[in-house]
Coordinates of C-alpha atoms in Angstrom, one line a residue:
G1 CA -6.7 8.2 10.1
K2 CA -4.7 9.1 13.2
V3 CA -3.0 6.8 15.7
A4 CA -5.3 6.1 18.6
A5 CA -3.1 3.6 20.5
Q6 CA -0.3 1.1 20.1
L7 CA -1.9 -2.3 20.9
D8 CA -0.8 -5.9 20.8
A9 CA -3.2 -8.5 19.3
K10 CA -5.0 -9.3 22.5
N11 CA -5.5 -5.6 23.5
Y12 CA -6.6 -4.8 19.9
H13 CA -9.3 -7.4 20.2
D14 CA -10.5 -5.9 23.4
Y15 CA -10.5 -2.4 21.8
K16 CA -12.7 -3.5 18.9
P17 CA -16.1 -2.3 20.4
T18 CA -14.6 1.2 20.6
A19 CA -13.2 0.9 17.1
M20 CA -16.7 -0.2 15.8
K21 CA -18.1 3.1 16.9
A22 CA -15.7 5.0 14.6
V23 CA -16.4 2.6 11.8
L24 CA -20.2 3.1 12.1
A25 CA -19.8 6.8 12.3
A26 CA -17.8 6.8 9.1
H27 CA -20.4 4.6 7.4
Q28 CA -23.1 7.0 8.5
R29 CA -21.3 10.0 7.0
L30 CA -20.8 8.1 3.7
T31 CA -24.5 7.1 3.5
Q32 CA -25.6 10.6 4.1
K33 CA -23.4 11.9 1.2
H34 CA -23.9 9.1 -1.4
D35 CA -26.7 7.1 -2.9
V36 CA -24.7 3.8 -3.0
V37 CA -21.9 2.7 -0.6
V38 CA -19.9 -0.4 -1.4
V39 CA -18.3 -1.9 1.7
E40 CA -15.2 -4.1 1.2
G41 CA -14.4 -6.7 3.8
A42 CA -11.0 -7.7 4.9
G43 CA -9.7 -11.3 4.5
S44 CA -12.3 -14.0 5.0
P45 CA -15.8 -13.4 6.4
A46 CA -15.6 -16.9 8.0
E47 CA -12.7 -16.5 10.5
I48 CA -14.5 -18.3 13.3
N49 CA -11.9 -17.4 15.9
L50 CA -12.2 -13.7 15.0
R51 CA -16.0 -13.5 14.6
D52 CA -16.6 -12.2 18.1
R53 CA -16.3 -8.4 17.9
D54 CA -15.7 -8.5 14.2
I55 CA -15.7 -5.0 12.7
A56 CA -14.7 -5.6 9.1
N57 CA -16.8 -8.4 7.7
M58 CA -20.1 -10.1 8.8
G59 CA -20.1 -8.3 12.2
F60 CA -20.2 -5.0 10.4
A61 CA -22.8 -6.3 7.8
E62 CA -25.1 -7.4 10.7
E63 CA -24.7 -4.1 12.5
V64 CA -25.7 -2.0 9.5
D65 CA -28.1 -4.6 8.0
C66 CA -26.5 -4.7 4.5
P67 CA -26.5 -7.4 1.9
V68 CA -23.3 -9.4 1.2
I69 CA -21.7 -10.8 -2.0
I70 CA -19.0 -13.4 -1.4
V71 CA -16.1 -13.1 -3.9
A72 CA -13.5 -15.8 -4.5
D73 CA -10.4 -15.9 -6.8
I74 CA -10.6 -19.0 -9.0
D75 CA -6.9 -18.8 -9.9
R76 CA -5.9 -20.0 -6.4
G77 CA -7.8 -23.3 -7.0
G78 CA -10.7 -24.8 -5.1
V79 CA -13.1 -22.0 -5.7
F80 CA -16.3 -24.0 -5.1
A81 CA -15.0 -25.5 -1.9
H82 CA -14.0 -22.0 -0.9
L83 CA -17.5 -20.5 -1.5
T84 CA -19.5 -23.4 0.0
G85 CA -17.1 -23.7 3.0
T86 CA -17.3 -20.0 3.7
L87 CA -21.1 -20.0 3.5
D88 CA -21.3 -23.1 5.8
C89 CA -19.2 -21.4 8.4
L90 CA -21.6 -18.4 8.7
S91 CA -24.5 -18.3 11.1
Q92 CA -28.0 -18.6 9.7
S93 CA -28.6 -14.9 10.0
E94 CA -25.3 -14.2 8.2
Q95 CA -26.1 -16.7 5.4
D96 CA -29.5 -15.0 4.9
R97 CA -27.9 -11.7 4.0
V98 CA -25.6 -13.3 1.4
I99 CA -27.3 -12.5 -1.9
G100 CA -24.9 -14.3 -4.3
F101 CA -21.3 -15.1 -5.4
V102 CA -18.8 -13.6 -7.7
I103 CA -16.0 -15.8 -9.2
N104 CA -12.9 -13.6 -10.0
K105 CA -9.8 -14.0 -12.1
F106 CA -11.1 -16.8 -14.4
R107 CA -8.9 -17.9 -17.3
G108 CA -9.9 -20.1 -20.2
D109 CA -13.1 -21.5 -21.7
R110 CA -16.1 -20.1 -19.7
S111 CA -18.3 -23.1 -20.7
L112 CA -16.1 -25.4 -18.6
L113 CA -17.4 -23.6 -15.6
T114 CA -21.1 -24.0 -16.3
S115 CA -21.6 -27.3 -14.5
G116 CA -19.8 -26.1 -11.4
N117 CA -21.9 -22.9 -11.3
D118 CA -25.1 -24.9 -11.6
W119 CA -24.0 -27.2 -8.8
L120 CA -23.1 -24.2 -6.6
E121 CA -26.4 -22.5 -7.2
Q122 CA -28.4 -25.7 -6.5
K123 CA -26.5 -26.5 -3.3
T124 CA -26.6 -23.1 -1.8
G125 CA -29.7 -21.5 -3.3
K126 CA -27.6 -18.5 -4.1
P127 CA -26.9 -17.2 -7.7
V128 CA -23.5 -16.7 -9.3
L129 CA -23.8 -13.1 -10.2
A130 CA -20.6 -12.8 -12.3
V131 CA -17.6 -14.7 -13.5
L132 CA -14.9 -12.0 -14.0
P133 CA -12.0 -12.7 -16.3
Y134 CA -8.3 -12.4 -15.3
L135 CA -7.2 -9.1 -16.7
Q136 CA -3.5 -8.8 -17.6
G137 CA -1.4 -5.6 -17.4
L138 CA -3.5 -3.6 -15.0
Y139 CA -1.8 -0.8 -13.1
L140 CA -3.7 -0.8 -9.8
D141 CA -2.6 -0.2 -6.2
S142 CA -1.9 -3.4 -4.2
E143 CA -4.4 -3.6 -1.3
D144 CA -2.6 -4.8 1.8
S145 CA 0.8 -6.1 0.7
V146 CA 3.6 -5.6 -1.7
A147 CA 3.0 -7.3 -5.0
V148 CA 5.9 -9.4 -6.2
E149 CA 5.8 -9.1 -10.0
Q150 CA 9.0 -7.8 -11.5
H151 CA 10.2 -6.5 -14.9
T152 CA 11.9 -9.1 -17.1
T153 CA 13.0 -6.7 -19.9
D154 CA 16.5 -5.2 -20.2
A155 CA 16.6 -2.1 -17.9
K156 CA 18.6 1.1 -17.7
L157 CA 18.3 1.4 -14.0
K158 CA 18.4 -1.4 -11.4
V159 CA 16.3 -0.6 -8.3
V160 CA 16.4 -2.7 -5.1
V161 CA 13.9 -2.3 -2.3
P162 CA 14.3 -3.9 1.2
V163 CA 10.8 -5.2 2.2
Y164 CA 10.8 -4.8 5.9
P165 CA 8.0 -6.4 7.9
R166 CA 6.1 -3.3 8.7
I167 CA 6.6 -1.5 5.3
S168 CA 4.0 1.1 4.6
N169 CA 2.7 3.1 1.6
H170 CA 4.2 0.5 -0.8
N171 CA 2.2 2.1 -3.7
D172 CA 5.0 4.7 -3.7
L173 CA 6.8 2.2 -5.9
D174 CA 4.0 1.7 -8.4
A175 CA 5.2 4.3 -10.9
M176 CA 8.7 2.9 -10.8
R177 CA 7.5 -0.6 -11.3
A178 CA 5.3 0.4 -14.3
H179 CA 8.3 2.0 -16.0
P180 CA 9.6 -0.3 -18.8
Q181 CA 13.2 0.9 -18.4
L182 CA 13.5 0.1 -14.7
D183 CA 14.1 -3.2 -13.1
V184 CA 12.6 -3.0 -9.6
E185 CA 13.4 -6.0 -7.3
L186 CA 11.8 -6.4 -3.9
V187 CA 13.9 -8.2 -1.3
G188 CA 12.2 -9.7 1.7
P189 CA 13.8 -11.6 4.7
Q190 CA 16.5 -14.1 3.9
L191 CA 18.0 -16.9 6.0
T192 CA 21.4 -16.0 4.5
P193 CA 21.3 -12.4 3.3
N194 CA 22.5 -12.1 -0.3
H195 CA 21.4 -8.7 -1.6
P196 CA 21.4 -8.0 -5.3
P197 CA 23.5 -5.2 -6.7
A198 CA 21.7 -2.0 -7.5
D199 CA 22.0 1.5 -9.0
L200 CA 19.4 2.8 -6.6
I201 CA 18.2 1.4 -3.2
V202 CA 14.8 2.7 -2.1
L203 CA 14.0 2.8 1.7
M204 CA 10.3 2.9 2.1
G205 CA 8.0 4.1 4.8
S206 CA 7.3 2.1 8.0
K207 CA 4.5 1.6 10.5
N208 CA 7.2 1.1 13.2
T209 CA 10.5 2.7 12.2
Q210 CA 12.6 1.4 15.2
A211 CA 11.4 -2.2 14.8
D212 CA 12.0 -2.2 11.0
L213 CA 15.5 -0.6 11.5
T214 CA 16.3 -3.5 13.9
W215 CA 15.2 -5.9 11.1
F216 CA 17.2 -3.9 8.5
K217 CA 20.4 -4.4 10.5
A218 CA 19.6 -8.1 11.3
Q219 CA 19.3 -8.7 7.6
G220 CA 22.7 -7.1 6.9
W221 CA 21.2 -4.2 5.0
D222 CA 23.3 -1.7 7.0
K223 CA 26.5 -3.3 5.6
T224 CA 25.0 -3.5 2.1
L225 CA 24.0 0.1 2.2
A226 CA 27.5 1.2 3.4
K227 CA 29.1 -0.7 0.5
H228 CA 26.5 0.6 -2.0
L229 CA 27.2 4.3 -1.0
R230 CA 31.0 3.7 -0.9
Y231 CA 30.9 2.7 -4.5
G232 CA 28.8 5.7 -5.6
G233 CA 25.3 4.2 -5.5
K234 CA 22.2 6.3 -4.9
V235 CA 19.6 6.0 -2.2
L236 CA 16.0 7.3 -2.2
A237 CA 14.6 7.4 1.4
I238 CA 10.9 8.1 1.9
C239 CA 9.3 9.0 5.3
G240 CA 10.3 6.2 7.7
G241 CA 13.2 5.4 5.4
M242 CA 14.5 8.9 5.9
Q243 CA 14.1 8.6 9.7
M244 CA 16.2 5.4 9.6
L245 CA 19.1 7.3 7.9
G246 CA 19.2 10.0 10.5
E247 CA 21.2 10.1 13.7
L248 CA 18.5 9.4 16.3
I249 CA 14.9 8.1 16.5
A250 CA 13.1 8.9 19.8
D251 CA 9.7 7.6 20.8
P252 CA 9.3 8.8 24.4
D253 CA 5.5 8.3 24.5
G254 CA 5.4 4.9 22.8
I255 CA 3.6 6.2 19.7
E256 CA 4.9 3.5 17.3
S257 CA 6.2 0.9 19.8
L258 CA 5.2 -0.5 23.2
Q259 CA 8.7 0.3 24.4
K260 CA 9.2 4.0 25.2
E261 CA 12.7 4.3 24.0
S262 CA 15.2 5.8 21.6
C263 CA 17.6 4.2 19.1
N264 CA 20.4 5.4 17.0
G265 CA 19.8 5.8 13.3
L266 CA 22.2 4.8 10.6
G267 CA 23.8 8.2 10.7
Y268 CA 23.9 9.1 7.0
L269 CA 21.6 12.2 7.3
P270 CA 22.0 15.1 9.7
L271 CA 18.6 14.8 11.4
T272 CA 17.0 13.6 14.6
T273 CA 13.3 12.4 14.8
T274 CA 10.9 12.4 17.7
M275 CA 7.6 10.5 17.5
T276 CA 4.7 12.7 18.6
N277 CA 1.0 12.3 19.3
S278 CA 0.1 14.7 16.6
K279 CA 0.1 13.2 13.1
E280 CA 0.9 15.2 9.9
L281 CA -1.9 14.6 7.3
T282 CA -1.4 17.0 4.4
L283 CA -1.7 17.0 0.6
K284 CA 1.3 18.7 -0.9
Q285 CA 2.4 20.5 -4.1
G286 CA 5.7 22.0 -5.0
V287 CA 8.7 22.1 -7.3
I288 CA 11.6 19.6 -7.5
A289 CA 14.9 20.9 -8.8
L290 CA 17.7 18.3 -8.8
P291 CA 21.3 19.1 -9.8
K292 CA 21.8 19.8 -13.6
Q293 CA 18.0 19.6 -14.2
S294 CA 15.3 22.1 -14.8
P295 CA 12.7 22.5 -12.1
V296 CA 9.5 20.5 -12.6
P297 CA 6.2 20.2 -10.6
I298 CA 5.9 17.6 -7.9
N299 CA 2.9 16.4 -5.9
G300 CA 2.5 14.2 -2.8
Y301 CA 1.2 13.9 0.7
E302 CA 2.6 13.7 4.2
I303 CA 1.3 11.1 6.7
H304 CA 3.6 10.6 9.6
A305 CA 3.9 10.9 13.3
G306 CA 7.6 11.9 13.4
D307 CA 8.9 15.4 13.9
S308 CA 12.4 15.8 12.4
Q309 CA 15.0 18.4 13.1
Y310 CA 17.7 19.1 10.5
Q311 CA 21.2 20.6 10.4
L312 CA 20.5 22.9 7.4
N313 CA 24.1 23.6 6.6
E314 CA 24.7 19.9 5.7
V315 CA 21.8 19.4 3.3
T316 CA 20.8 20.7 -0.1
R317 CA 17.1 21.4 -0.5
V318 CA 15.7 20.2 -3.8
V319 CA 11.9 20.2 -3.2
I320 CA 10.2 23.5 -2.4
D321 CA 6.8 23.1 -0.8
D322 CA 4.3 25.6 -2.2
S323 CA 2.5 25.9 1.1
D324 CA 5.5 25.9 3.4
N325 CA 8.7 27.4 2.2
D326 CA 10.5 26.2 5.4
N327 CA 9.5 22.6 5.0
V328 CA 12.9 20.9 4.7
G329 CA 11.3 17.5 4.9
A330 CA 9.7 18.1 1.5
G331 CA 12.9 16.9 -0.1
F332 CA 16.7 17.3 0.2
L333 CA 20.0 15.8 -0.9
S334 CA 22.8 14.7 1.4
S335 CA 26.0 16.6 1.3
D336 CA 27.5 14.1 -1.2
Q337 CA 24.3 14.2 -3.3
Q338 CA 24.0 10.4 -3.1
I339 CA 20.9 10.3 -0.9
F340 CA 17.6 12.0 -1.7
A341 CA 15.3 12.0 1.3
S342 CA 11.6 13.2 1.6
Y343 CA 8.6 12.9 3.9
W344 CA 6.4 13.0 0.8
H345 CA 4.6 9.9 -0.3
G346 CA 3.4 9.7 -3.9
L347 CA 6.2 12.0 -5.1
M348 CA 6.9 9.8 -8.2
D349 CA 3.3 9.5 -9.4
T350 CA 3.6 12.4 -11.9
P351 CA 5.7 11.8 -15.0
Q352 CA 8.0 14.8 -14.6
A353 CA 8.9 14.1 -11.0
L354 CA 9.5 10.4 -11.7
N355 CA 11.8 11.3 -14.6
A356 CA 13.7 13.8 -12.5
I357 CA 14.3 11.3 -9.7
I358 CA 15.4 8.4 -11.9
T359 CA 17.6 10.8 -14.0
W360 CA 19.3 11.8 -10.8
A361 CA 19.6 8.2 -9.7
S362 CA 21.3 7.2 -13.0
N363 CA 23.7 10.1 -13.0
G364 CA 22.1 11.9 -15.9
D365 CA 20.8 9.1 -18.1
S366 CA 17.6 9.9 -20.2
F367 CA 14.4 7.9 -19.8
D368 CA 11.1 7.6 -21.6
E369 CA 8.4 9.6 -19.9
I370 CA 5.4 7.5 -18.6
D371 CA 2.3 8.9 -17.0
Y372 CA 1.4 6.5 -14.2
E373 CA -1.7 8.3 -13.1
A374 CA -3.0 8.0 -16.7
L375 CA -2.1 4.3 -16.7
R376 CA -4.0 3.8 -13.5
E377 CA -7.1 5.6 -14.7
Q378 CA -7.0 3.5 -17.9
S379 CA -6.8 0.3 -15.7
I380 CA -9.7 1.4 -13.6
D381 CA -11.8 2.0 -16.7
A382 CA -10.8 -1.4 -18.1
L383 CA -11.8 -3.1 -14.8
A384 CA -15.1 -1.1 -14.7
D385 CA -15.9 -2.1 -18.3
S386 CA -15.3 -5.8 -17.5
L387 CA -17.5 -5.6 -14.5
E388 CA -20.3 -3.9 -16.4
E389 CA -20.1 -6.5 -19.2
E390 CA -19.8 -9.6 -17.1
F391 CA -22.1 -8.9 -14.2
D392 CA -25.6 -10.4 -14.4
W393 CA -27.3 -7.1 -13.5
E394 CA -30.9 -8.5 -14.0
R395 CA -30.3 -11.2 -11.4
Y396 CA -28.5 -8.7 -9.2
R397 CA -31.5 -6.4 -9.2
E398 CA -33.8 -9.3 -8.4
V399 CA -31.9 -10.5 -5.4
I400 CA -31.1 -7.0 -4.0
N401 CA -34.7 -6.0 -4.3
K402 CA -35.7 -9.1 -2.3
F403 CA -33.2 -8.2 0.4
T404 CA -34.3 -4.6 0.8

């Protein structure tokens, strides 16, 4: 999508009727192209204070007249209270479109759940359509936030990631986090900043680069970064992270922030960035050729509002964009070769590109090659197999036919 406006919570709520038009148009396009459309809600469908003008849950379901399945994770505890409480908070018309429940992430003896399921069905008149097991070791994208699991095995490369409040495209880390020879530690806000040592610091993308840069400094990361580079550490900066390392970030039209202002960057890269109304949305392919390494293919995508200008004589281009040979932002090294910066998201999803980047970060160490895309596909297959096996398809067909 493209940025329509920068709104605070109150103004966003007022904007929702306009946003609903775009949501309904997207739904119509999908239903015209596909036989079945699965619509995933956001958060809880029973947020009473947000029900007016809701566009993501029951408000949308009522608008397009679709059936609803309520899903709850049992590993959080209180699953039956969660399901019955949610149902009770819905209006009668909303309750009528709920065709059943799914209990997710169950561990242990399934028979211990039988009496609870029977009670739930008797109390609500709605069937439990599935009890899905907790599946370990899946390599799947996190939905809305950065997952916190870390490697506990001995690692050859220590990677530290500042988790600023408006971090974006956190799935850029997934391939690194799946690698058994990397220890990836995510560091959020701290009352007394105490940042762990690292071989590589990764600066991720941001939904509001200036605001996250302010947070970055307030948390003492500017001092940590200076020390890290002074002692020879490496930095990987992606999209907004690259903009932070430049000399200036200008937002004269208030694209990312309500304040139409500029701020100084950290000054490690010879570039200036201006936020613009036009947003880059492009799939990318190219070649990455880091020092003392053979060139290998690299894929990614650009999704950003910033337009950066570079001092070409002070950078070394290491990623060549197949579709735009002049695209410096595809990937370059700082003059001291300690910082690798790129506008491309997903640049580590292919095994050759990931290996090239971590080999550079480790000053030439060798690593096992893992194919994260293959791991992700295997995980999706495992999830689909579990759903196919555990779902009560006969009961599902019965209730869905009654609804339609």
